[in-house]
């Protein structure tokens, strides 16, 4: 079988994994990873994302199914022969070696002579702006610096694939954002395929070409970030990525791509029928808070409700408003600070409106 | 501790802003004083206990290695006259007279035998010489004794080396026992020389002690390392059971364990008969009262001491290191040698030094299981302390062990830093 550039680098084919023989951690995974892409596996803890990464790295074996690398099944290839760089959550820098020795380690185990290895290691360290730290011990570096060293070490032997298991989890917010951009730039410059595991949705959205949202051992949706945010395929994704309002109800009429949903208090709402089903089916309608308009006058939008302001919180560039809409007390709206045309004091009655294009009728969540 | 001191620094920096006249250092000291006193009060019982029953007795025993009171205390006049004697000319009448009268007095006080025994350590046969002379002078009670009187009492006194031995023993401190522990002595010319070949035993025994301790240390590290590795890298259910097995020997008295080995290792004991029944050997092996038995019993004793520090170090090594090394292209064996093993060095050092120090000091095991060729320094210390009552030599040998231990420990400390030794 010949491998062309267009073939995926990695394929998971019907992969299952169980640790105890009773409960499947990964249920039935089919996933293609394209050459040069930055793919993020996103999901809550226990969703199976790290297990997938460890199976790809070779530290876990699939209970069922195949993992193909360049078209070859690698289920029985030991980790050290896979040529995959891994960055671990706590960096796993070898404490008894200097920074340069750490970075040179993958080269020295490949029998590259010491001077060349050292040269390449220094070059890799310079790539992450740590050229002057070569002779220090990992323990003398800050968390962010250790992170960079780990990154340099996983890249120095030019692997075809780099895996990162929540590599930024231990860093503070500011450093994390800086590292996100830095990793992104390295990815763009080197063109290496990266698979990144995180439970932080912001991280996933800012860095990735595609994001695979995991829950319950299943990929819920795999799309580019914008797609994922704008068009979540189900309630889990809608709630996990970004913030959303959920209105539960029952489908009254399903007409083509649209449907009318009846809320418990009798009000009707027109929404995109994503996976709501036919009339009579239970559904939850998801609306992003920033797509909600608030006004004193009845607006012209398709879906308009009367609402009572419960609380208003000022966030600088935007204002968050908690509202009582159609009997639901935690309905949130996010309004840009310069765009407020209503009295948002608690207890005040106003109108909320939103377009039917921003309402997505998804699978019901048990509320 | 570090945390505390950092906090204090922060506080003092904060206070430095204020305009107080009392220096910050002093204020800090005052603030910390109560805490210091409380810490001292908490330490005090143990400190006093250790001082009273451990440090002071050891210091006293060490003192005995150089203490030399027998001649000075019991033959006071003689000691003074001996210091005036050059050691080569014929002893003066003043010396012989003083010696004779001291001997008579010592005979009456029943201390002559103590002196005789002490002198016999240096020159064998001198015990009988001194006691006999003392008895004779006691019966004749000469007012003045000359060299001739001594030769008449025992003609050996004509030989100057007995007088020289007397002179050597007449100072209140002596290097005699310490030199003896290294198979050396001060000869009749006053120079330090090695004792004749046939009498040199302690250097041999010292190296034998080191050898046995070294072999069992290496052996227990080889046996203990895999166990510790398994303990640190298995489910808690298995590791609890294993840990129980490792600690089991601690729950039995040392004497019982050693005696059990005596039973097991006999010619017709369980070990031999099992090996014969398995067809591994034809003749029973000599295990008891021989070196193999000593090694076996020692290993049994020391493995837990090696496993515990190794285990504590290994549990702190994250499995991510091995995974990282493998993902970077290292074969598991190479990853183990280059990444895992170096990180266990503090544990290997701590376990090894502990096993070695324990081994060089163990007494019961070689005494019960070993033959005459397997006895270690501690056996001779016990022998001199209990049987021959040569406490000076026992103390000197003890000092050799103590100093060896301290040297080893300081080397270890230098190599690993003080943080190296961790238990549990």
mmCIF file of C-alpha atoms in Angstrom, chain A residues 65-365:
data_model
loop_
_atom_site.group_PDB
_atom_site.id
_atom_site.type_symbol
_atom_site.label_atom_id
_atom_site.label_comp_id
_atom_site.label_asym_id
_atom_site.label_seq_id
_atom_site.Cartn_x
_atom_site.Cartn_y
_atom_site.Cartn_z
ATOM 1 C CA UNK A 65 -9.378 -1.907 16.702
ATOM 2 C CA UNK A 66 -6.295 -0.578 14.976
ATOM 3 C CA UNK A 67 -4.202 2.545 15.074
ATOM 4 C CA UNK A 68 -2.498 3.238 11.753
ATOM 5 C CA UNK A 69 0.502 5.492 11.347
ATOM 6 C CA UNK A 70 1.347 6.190 7.721
ATOM 7 C CA UNK A 71 -0.981 3.364 6.805
ATOM 8 C CA UNK A 72 0.810 0.827 9.009
ATOM 9 C CA UNK A 73 -0.825 -0.680 12.076
ATOM 10 C CA UNK A 74 1.278 0.278 15.083
ATOM 11 C CA UNK A 75 -0.615 -1.570 17.811
ATOM 12 C CA UNK A 76 2.409 -3.750 18.485
ATOM 13 C CA UNK A 77 5.150 -1.201 17.864
ATOM 14 C CA UNK A 78 6.789 -0.249 21.187
ATOM 15 C CA UNK A 79 6.835 3.479 22.071
ATOM 16 C CA UNK A 80 10.542 3.945 21.383
ATOM 17 C CA UNK A 81 10.149 2.830 17.785
ATOM 18 C CA UNK A 82 7.173 5.029 16.918
ATOM 19 C CA UNK A 83 9.093 8.246 16.372
ATOM 20 C CA UNK A 84 6.469 10.300 18.144
ATOM 21 C CA UNK A 85 7.451 13.146 20.448
ATOM 22 C CA UNK A 86 5.464 13.435 23.660
ATOM 23 C CA UNK A 87 5.233 16.409 26.017
ATOM 24 C CA UNK A 88 3.911 15.331 29.397
ATOM 25 C CA UNK A 89 1.762 17.249 31.779
ATOM 26 C CA UNK A 90 4.524 17.718 34.329
ATOM 27 C CA UNK A 91 7.186 17.939 31.631
ATOM 28 C CA UNK A 92 9.075 14.840 32.860
ATOM 29 C CA UNK A 93 12.434 16.548 32.452
ATOM 30 C CA UNK A 94 15.143 14.267 33.794
ATOM 31 C CA UNK A 95 16.257 15.947 37.019
ATOM 32 C CA UNK A 96 19.758 14.448 37.012
ATOM 33 C CA UNK A 97 20.660 15.855 33.594
ATOM 34 C CA UNK A 98 21.325 19.424 32.541
ATOM 35 C CA UNK A 99 18.892 21.180 30.237
ATOM 36 C CA UNK A 100 21.155 20.564 27.245
ATOM 37 C CA UNK A 101 21.565 16.881 28.156
ATOM 38 C CA UNK A 102 17.813 16.584 28.436
ATOM 39 C CA UNK A 103 17.279 18.038 24.990
ATOM 40 C CA UNK A 104 20.134 15.996 23.539
ATOM 41 C CA UNK A 105 18.763 12.772 25.058
ATOM 42 C CA UNK A 106 16.652 11.702 22.048
ATOM 43 C CA UNK A 107 19.699 12.319 19.850
ATOM 44 C CA UNK A 108 22.198 10.455 22.006
ATOM 45 C CA UNK A 109 19.931 7.406 22.251
ATOM 46 C CA UNK A 110 19.873 7.490 18.470
ATOM 47 C CA UNK A 111 23.661 7.177 18.549
ATOM 48 C CA UNK A 112 24.302 10.650 17.145
ATOM 49 C CA UNK A 113 27.763 11.731 18.274
ATOM 50 C CA UNK A 114 27.985 13.976 21.275
ATOM 51 C CA UNK A 115 29.153 17.200 19.641
ATOM 52 C CA UNK A 116 26.485 17.108 16.944
ATOM 53 C CA UNK A 117 23.840 16.212 19.495
ATOM 54 C CA UNK A 118 24.890 19.110 21.675
ATOM 55 C CA UNK A 119 24.830 21.495 18.714
ATOM 56 C CA UNK A 120 21.351 20.407 17.701
ATOM 57 C CA UNK A 121 20.158 20.598 21.284
ATOM 58 C CA UNK A 122 21.398 24.164 21.609
ATOM 59 C CA UNK A 123 19.664 25.044 18.342
ATOM 60 C CA UNK A 124 16.416 23.546 19.610
ATOM 61 C CA UNK A 125 16.802 25.471 22.858
ATOM 62 C CA UNK A 126 17.339 28.677 20.931
ATOM 63 C CA UNK A 127 14.105 28.002 19.095
ATOM 64 C CA UNK A 128 12.314 28.249 22.459
ATOM 65 C CA UNK A 129 14.494 31.199 23.584
ATOM 66 C CA UNK A 130 16.397 29.189 26.176
ATOM 67 C CA UNK A 131 19.808 28.977 24.523
ATOM 68 C CA UNK A 132 21.527 30.495 27.535
ATOM 69 C CA UNK A 133 20.041 27.996 29.978
ATOM 70 C CA UNK A 134 21.738 24.932 28.509
ATOM 71 C CA UNK A 135 23.911 24.148 31.517
ATOM 72 C CA UNK A 136 21.285 24.582 34.186
ATOM 73 C CA UNK A 137 19.388 21.806 35.870
ATOM 74 C CA UNK A 138 15.650 21.524 35.178
ATOM 75 C CA UNK A 139 15.008 22.207 38.874
ATOM 76 C CA UNK A 140 16.517 25.675 38.492
ATOM 77 C CA UNK A 141 14.027 26.709 35.821
ATOM 78 C CA UNK A 142 10.566 28.188 36.217
ATOM 79 C CA UNK A 143 7.512 26.234 35.132
ATOM 80 C CA UNK A 144 7.266 28.072 31.835
ATOM 81 C CA UNK A 145 10.933 27.496 31.063
ATOM 82 C CA UNK A 146 10.639 23.808 31.902
ATOM 83 C CA UNK A 147 7.693 23.654 29.552
ATOM 84 C CA UNK A 148 9.794 25.116 26.748
ATOM 85 C CA UNK A 149 12.612 22.673 27.416
ATOM 86 C CA UNK A 150 10.148 19.784 27.244
ATOM 87 C CA UNK A 151 8.877 21.164 23.966
ATOM 88 C CA UNK A 152 12.395 21.524 22.560
ATOM 89 C CA UNK A 153 13.188 17.968 23.656
ATOM 90 C CA UNK A 154 10.141 16.549 21.913
ATOM 91 C CA UNK A 155 10.946 18.424 18.699
ATOM 92 C CA UNK A 156 14.713 18.063 18.499
ATOM 93 C CA UNK A 157 14.663 14.629 16.862
ATOM 94 C CA UNK A 158 12.238 15.896 14.211
ATOM 95 C CA UNK A 159 9.419 13.449 14.862
ATOM 96 C CA UNK A 160 6.569 13.246 12.389
ATOM 97 C CA UNK A 161 4.073 13.696 15.179
ATOM 98 C CA UNK A 162 4.169 15.517 18.514
ATOM 99 C CA UNK A 163 1.689 14.686 21.250
ATOM 100 C CA UNK A 164 1.015 17.024 24.148
ATOM 101 C CA UNK A 165 -0.860 15.871 27.216
ATOM 102 C CA UNK A 166 -2.249 18.969 28.928
ATOM 103 C CA UNK A 167 1.170 20.595 28.736
ATOM 104 C CA UNK A 168 0.039 23.990 29.953
ATOM 105 C CA UNK A 169 -2.063 22.818 32.868
ATOM 106 C CA UNK A 170 0.479 23.781 35.518
ATOM 107 C CA UNK A 171 1.145 27.289 34.284
ATOM 108 C CA UNK A 172 -0.572 30.471 35.386
ATOM 109 C CA UNK A 173 -3.032 32.150 33.062
ATOM 110 C CA UNK A 174 -0.794 34.771 31.516
ATOM 111 C CA UNK A 175 2.077 32.381 30.857
ATOM 112 C CA UNK A 176 -0.360 29.836 29.481
ATOM 113 C CA UNK A 177 -1.674 32.290 26.918
ATOM 114 C CA UNK A 178 1.837 33.243 25.919
ATOM 115 C CA UNK A 179 2.825 29.573 25.525
ATOM 116 C CA UNK A 180 -0.312 28.859 23.479
ATOM 117 C CA UNK A 181 0.775 31.415 20.916
ATOM 118 C CA UNK A 182 4.349 30.213 21.011
ATOM 119 C CA UNK A 183 3.381 26.582 20.428
ATOM 120 C CA UNK A 184 1.100 27.710 17.635
ATOM 121 C CA UNK A 185 3.982 29.568 15.967
ATOM 122 C CA UNK A 186 6.313 26.608 16.317
ATOM 123 C CA UNK A 187 3.650 24.446 14.717
ATOM 124 C CA UNK A 188 3.328 26.860 11.806
ATOM 125 C CA UNK A 189 7.087 27.174 11.341
ATOM 126 C CA UNK A 190 7.955 23.485 11.533
ATOM 127 C CA UNK A 191 4.865 22.095 9.857
ATOM 128 C CA UNK A 192 4.910 19.177 12.271
ATOM 129 C CA UNK A 193 1.656 17.407 13.078
ATOM 130 C CA UNK A 194 0.575 18.100 16.632
ATOM 131 C CA UNK A 195 -2.048 16.421 18.765
ATOM 132 C CA UNK A 196 -2.875 18.383 21.849
ATOM 133 C CA UNK A 197 -4.956 17.219 24.786
ATOM 134 C CA UNK A 198 -6.651 19.721 27.039
ATOM 135 C CA UNK A 199 -9.746 20.273 29.104
ATOM 136 C CA UNK A 200 -9.512 24.019 28.595
ATOM 137 C CA UNK A 201 -11.829 25.081 25.792
ATOM 138 C CA UNK A 202 -10.173 28.490 25.298
ATOM 139 C CA UNK A 203 -6.891 26.730 24.721
ATOM 140 C CA UNK A 204 -8.531 24.402 22.218
ATOM 141 C CA UNK A 205 -10.230 27.207 20.327
ATOM 142 C CA UNK A 206 -7.205 29.507 20.096
ATOM 143 C CA UNK A 207 -4.658 26.912 19.037
ATOM 144 C CA UNK A 208 -6.264 24.275 16.880
ATOM 145 C CA UNK A 209 -6.958 23.652 13.239
ATOM 146 C CA UNK A 210 -9.550 21.154 14.357
ATOM 147 C CA UNK A 211 -10.962 20.258 17.727
ATOM 148 C CA UNK A 212 -12.343 16.853 18.660
ATOM 149 C CA UNK A 213 -14.738 17.143 21.570
ATOM 150 C CA UNK A 214 -14.719 14.002 23.695
ATOM 151 C CA UNK A 215 -17.308 12.922 26.175
ATOM 152 C CA UNK A 216 -18.099 9.532 27.588
ATOM 153 C CA UNK A 217 -15.501 7.802 25.400
ATOM 154 C CA UNK A 218 -17.021 9.107 22.204
ATOM 155 C CA UNK A 219 -16.058 11.967 19.905
ATOM 156 C CA UNK A 220 -19.082 14.243 20.096
ATOM 157 C CA UNK A 221 -18.012 16.518 17.287
ATOM 158 C CA UNK A 222 -14.854 17.203 15.333
ATOM 159 C CA UNK A 223 -14.685 20.522 13.516
ATOM 160 C CA UNK A 224 -12.564 23.663 13.182
ATOM 161 C CA UNK A 225 -12.992 25.924 16.232
ATOM 162 C CA UNK A 226 -15.357 28.476 14.645
ATOM 163 C CA UNK A 227 -17.623 25.755 13.333
ATOM 164 C CA UNK A 228 -17.663 24.091 16.733
ATOM 165 C CA UNK A 229 -18.672 27.287 18.458
ATOM 166 C CA UNK A 230 -21.183 28.489 15.930
ATOM 167 C CA UNK A 231 -22.769 25.167 15.088
ATOM 168 C CA UNK A 232 -22.540 22.741 17.995
ATOM 169 C CA UNK A 233 -23.879 19.354 16.984
ATOM 170 C CA UNK A 234 -25.423 18.490 20.317
ATOM 171 C CA UNK A 235 -26.194 19.844 23.751
ATOM 172 C CA UNK A 236 -22.971 18.586 25.265
ATOM 173 C CA UNK A 237 -20.838 20.466 22.761
ATOM 174 C CA UNK A 238 -23.008 23.573 23.034
ATOM 175 C CA UNK A 239 -22.598 23.621 26.782
ATOM 176 C CA UNK A 240 -18.960 22.573 26.869
ATOM 177 C CA UNK A 241 -17.703 25.053 24.271
ATOM 178 C CA UNK A 242 -18.348 28.588 25.398
ATOM 179 C CA UNK A 243 -21.360 29.700 27.327
ATOM 180 C CA UNK A 244 -24.905 28.963 26.313
ATOM 181 C CA UNK A 245 -28.501 29.343 27.440
ATOM 182 C CA UNK A 246 -30.619 26.258 27.338
ATOM 183 C CA UNK A 247 -34.374 26.378 27.050
ATOM 184 C CA UNK A 248 -36.025 22.972 27.383
ATOM 185 C CA UNK A 249 -39.263 22.191 25.629
ATOM 186 C CA UNK A 250 -41.157 20.029 23.206
ATOM 187 C CA UNK A 251 -41.189 20.158 19.389
ATOM 188 C CA UNK A 252 -44.523 21.491 18.139
ATOM 189 C CA UNK A 253 -43.899 21.502 14.407
ATOM 190 C CA UNK A 254 -40.874 20.435 12.400
ATOM 191 C CA UNK A 255 -40.715 22.089 8.977
ATOM 192 C CA UNK A 256 -37.589 21.480 6.949
ATOM 193 C CA UNK A 257 -34.579 22.872 8.769
ATOM 194 C CA UNK A 258 -36.670 24.838 11.212
ATOM 195 C CA UNK A 259 -38.940 23.850 14.026
ATOM 196 C CA UNK A 260 -41.203 25.422 16.572
ATOM 197 C CA UNK A 261 -40.566 24.497 20.185
ATOM 198 C CA UNK A 262 -43.076 24.897 22.970
ATOM 199 C CA UNK A 263 -41.610 25.919 26.292
ATOM 200 C CA UNK A 264 -43.082 24.689 29.616
ATOM 201 C CA UNK A 265 -44.869 28.009 30.207
ATOM 202 C CA UNK A 266 -46.589 27.795 26.842
ATOM 203 C CA UNK A 267 -44.406 30.246 24.946
ATOM 204 C CA UNK A 268 -43.216 29.283 21.477
ATOM 205 C CA UNK A 269 -39.761 29.605 20.042
ATOM 206 C CA UNK A 270 -38.589 29.147 16.462
ATOM 207 C CA UNK A 271 -35.234 27.411 16.116
ATOM 208 C CA UNK A 272 -32.903 25.550 13.756
ATOM 209 C CA UNK A 273 -33.787 21.896 13.889
ATOM 210 C CA UNK A 274 -30.396 20.304 14.361
ATOM 211 C CA UNK A 275 -31.226 17.001 15.993
ATOM 212 C CA UNK A 276 -34.508 17.792 17.705
ATOM 213 C CA UNK A 277 -36.564 15.252 15.735
ATOM 214 C CA UNK A 278 -40.272 15.277 14.906
ATOM 215 C CA UNK A 279 -43.151 16.919 16.729
ATOM 216 C CA UNK A 280 -43.696 15.682 20.229
ATOM 217 C CA UNK A 281 -40.004 15.027 20.850
ATOM 218 C CA UNK A 282 -38.328 16.653 23.812
ATOM 219 C CA UNK A 283 -35.534 19.080 22.967
ATOM 220 C CA UNK A 284 -33.360 21.795 24.422
ATOM 221 C CA UNK A 285 -32.777 24.973 22.534
ATOM 222 C CA UNK A 286 -29.345 26.545 22.824
ATOM 223 C CA UNK A 287 -28.797 30.301 22.472
ATOM 224 C CA UNK A 288 -25.425 31.996 22.949
ATOM 225 C CA UNK A 289 -25.690 34.851 25.499
ATOM 226 C CA UNK A 290 -23.985 37.359 23.165
ATOM 227 C CA UNK A 291 -26.673 36.790 20.515
ATOM 228 C CA UNK A 292 -29.404 37.981 22.817
ATOM 229 C CA UNK A 293 -30.729 41.537 22.340
ATOM 230 C CA UNK A 294 -32.223 43.477 25.217
ATOM 231 C CA UNK A 295 -34.485 46.470 24.695
ATOM 232 C CA UNK A 296 -37.228 48.523 26.302
ATOM 233 C CA UNK A 297 -39.368 48.376 23.145
ATOM 234 C CA UNK A 298 -40.575 45.137 21.628
ATOM 235 C CA UNK A 299 -37.858 44.247 19.072
ATOM 236 C CA UNK A 300 -38.469 42.929 15.557
ATOM 237 C CA UNK A 301 -36.657 39.627 16.041
ATOM 238 C CA UNK A 302 -38.427 36.296 15.431
ATOM 239 C CA UNK A 303 -38.274 35.181 19.034
ATOM 240 C CA UNK A 304 -39.270 37.799 21.556
ATOM 241 C CA UNK A 305 -39.957 37.291 25.245
ATOM 242 C CA UNK A 306 -40.705 39.487 28.166
ATOM 243 C CA UNK A 307 -38.073 39.233 30.836
ATOM 244 C CA UNK A 308 -37.183 40.519 34.278
ATOM 245 C CA UNK A 309 -33.640 41.604 35.117
ATOM 246 C CA UNK A 310 -32.321 39.627 38.098
ATOM 247 C CA UNK A 311 -28.752 40.820 38.261
ATOM 248 C CA UNK A 312 -26.345 42.892 36.195
ATOM 249 C CA UNK A 313 -22.592 42.470 36.401
ATOM 250 C CA UNK A 314 -20.219 44.913 34.819
ATOM 251 C CA UNK A 315 -17.154 43.329 33.127
ATOM 252 C CA UNK A 316 -15.514 46.326 31.527
ATOM 253 C CA UNK A 317 -15.927 45.679 27.834
ATOM 254 C CA UNK A 318 -19.217 43.899 28.325
ATOM 255 C CA UNK A 319 -22.071 43.545 30.755
ATOM 256 C CA UNK A 320 -23.572 40.269 31.850
ATOM 257 C CA UNK A 321 -27.229 40.246 32.672
ATOM 258 C CA UNK A 322 -29.109 37.452 34.422
ATOM 259 C CA UNK A 323 -32.713 37.371 33.414
ATOM 260 C CA UNK A 324 -35.922 35.566 34.151
ATOM 261 C CA UNK A 325 -37.068 34.477 30.704
ATOM 262 C CA UNK A 326 -40.101 32.259 30.189
ATOM 263 C CA UNK A 327 -39.874 31.043 33.761
ATOM 264 C CA UNK A 328 -36.174 30.215 33.508
ATOM 265 C CA UNK A 329 -34.167 32.197 36.042
ATOM 266 C CA UNK A 330 -30.592 31.682 34.854
ATOM 267 C CA UNK A 331 -30.960 33.026 31.351
ATOM 268 C CA UNK A 332 -27.859 35.062 30.613
ATOM 269 C CA UNK A 333 -27.277 37.830 28.114
ATOM 270 C CA UNK A 334 -23.958 39.406 27.257
ATOM 271 C CA UNK A 335 -24.112 42.978 25.954
ATOM 272 C CA UNK A 336 -21.181 45.080 24.729
ATOM 273 C CA UNK A 337 -20.720 48.026 27.017
ATOM 274 C CA UNK A 338 -21.402 50.622 24.318
ATOM 275 C CA UNK A 339 -24.530 48.855 23.124
ATOM 276 C CA UNK A 340 -26.889 49.092 26.064
ATOM 277 C CA UNK A 341 -30.318 50.483 25.222
ATOM 278 C CA UNK A 342 -32.249 49.369 28.230
ATOM 279 C CA UNK A 343 -32.503 49.920 31.941
ATOM 280 C CA UNK A 344 -30.730 46.919 33.412
ATOM 281 C CA UNK A 345 -31.462 47.493 37.089
ATOM 282 C CA UNK A 346 -32.687 44.384 38.911
ATOM 283 C CA UNK A 347 -36.418 43.930 38.865
ATOM 284 C CA UNK A 348 -36.872 45.945 35.696
ATOM 285 C CA UNK A 349 -39.050 44.438 32.994
ATOM 286 C CA UNK A 350 -37.585 44.443 29.459
ATOM 287 C CA UNK A 351 -37.786 42.516 26.194
ATOM 288 C CA UNK A 352 -35.304 39.897 25.008
ATOM 289 C CA UNK A 353 -35.101 38.982 21.377
ATOM 290 C CA UNK A 354 -33.045 36.642 19.275
ATOM 291 C CA UNK A 355 -32.969 35.423 15.671
ATOM 292 C CA UNK A 356 -34.165 31.914 14.832
ATOM 293 C CA UNK A 357 -30.731 31.367 13.235
ATOM 294 C CA UNK A 358 -29.098 31.673 16.643
ATOM 295 C CA UNK A 359 -31.365 29.125 18.279
ATOM 296 C CA UNK A 360 -30.359 25.540 17.853
ATOM 297 C CA UNK A 361 -32.761 22.804 18.861
ATOM 298 C CA UNK A 362 -30.593 19.969 20.126
ATOM 299 C CA UNK A 363 -30.983 16.755 22.047
ATOM 300 C CA UNK A 364 -32.816 17.190 25.345
ATOM 301 C CA UNK A 365 -30.724 17.501 28.463
#
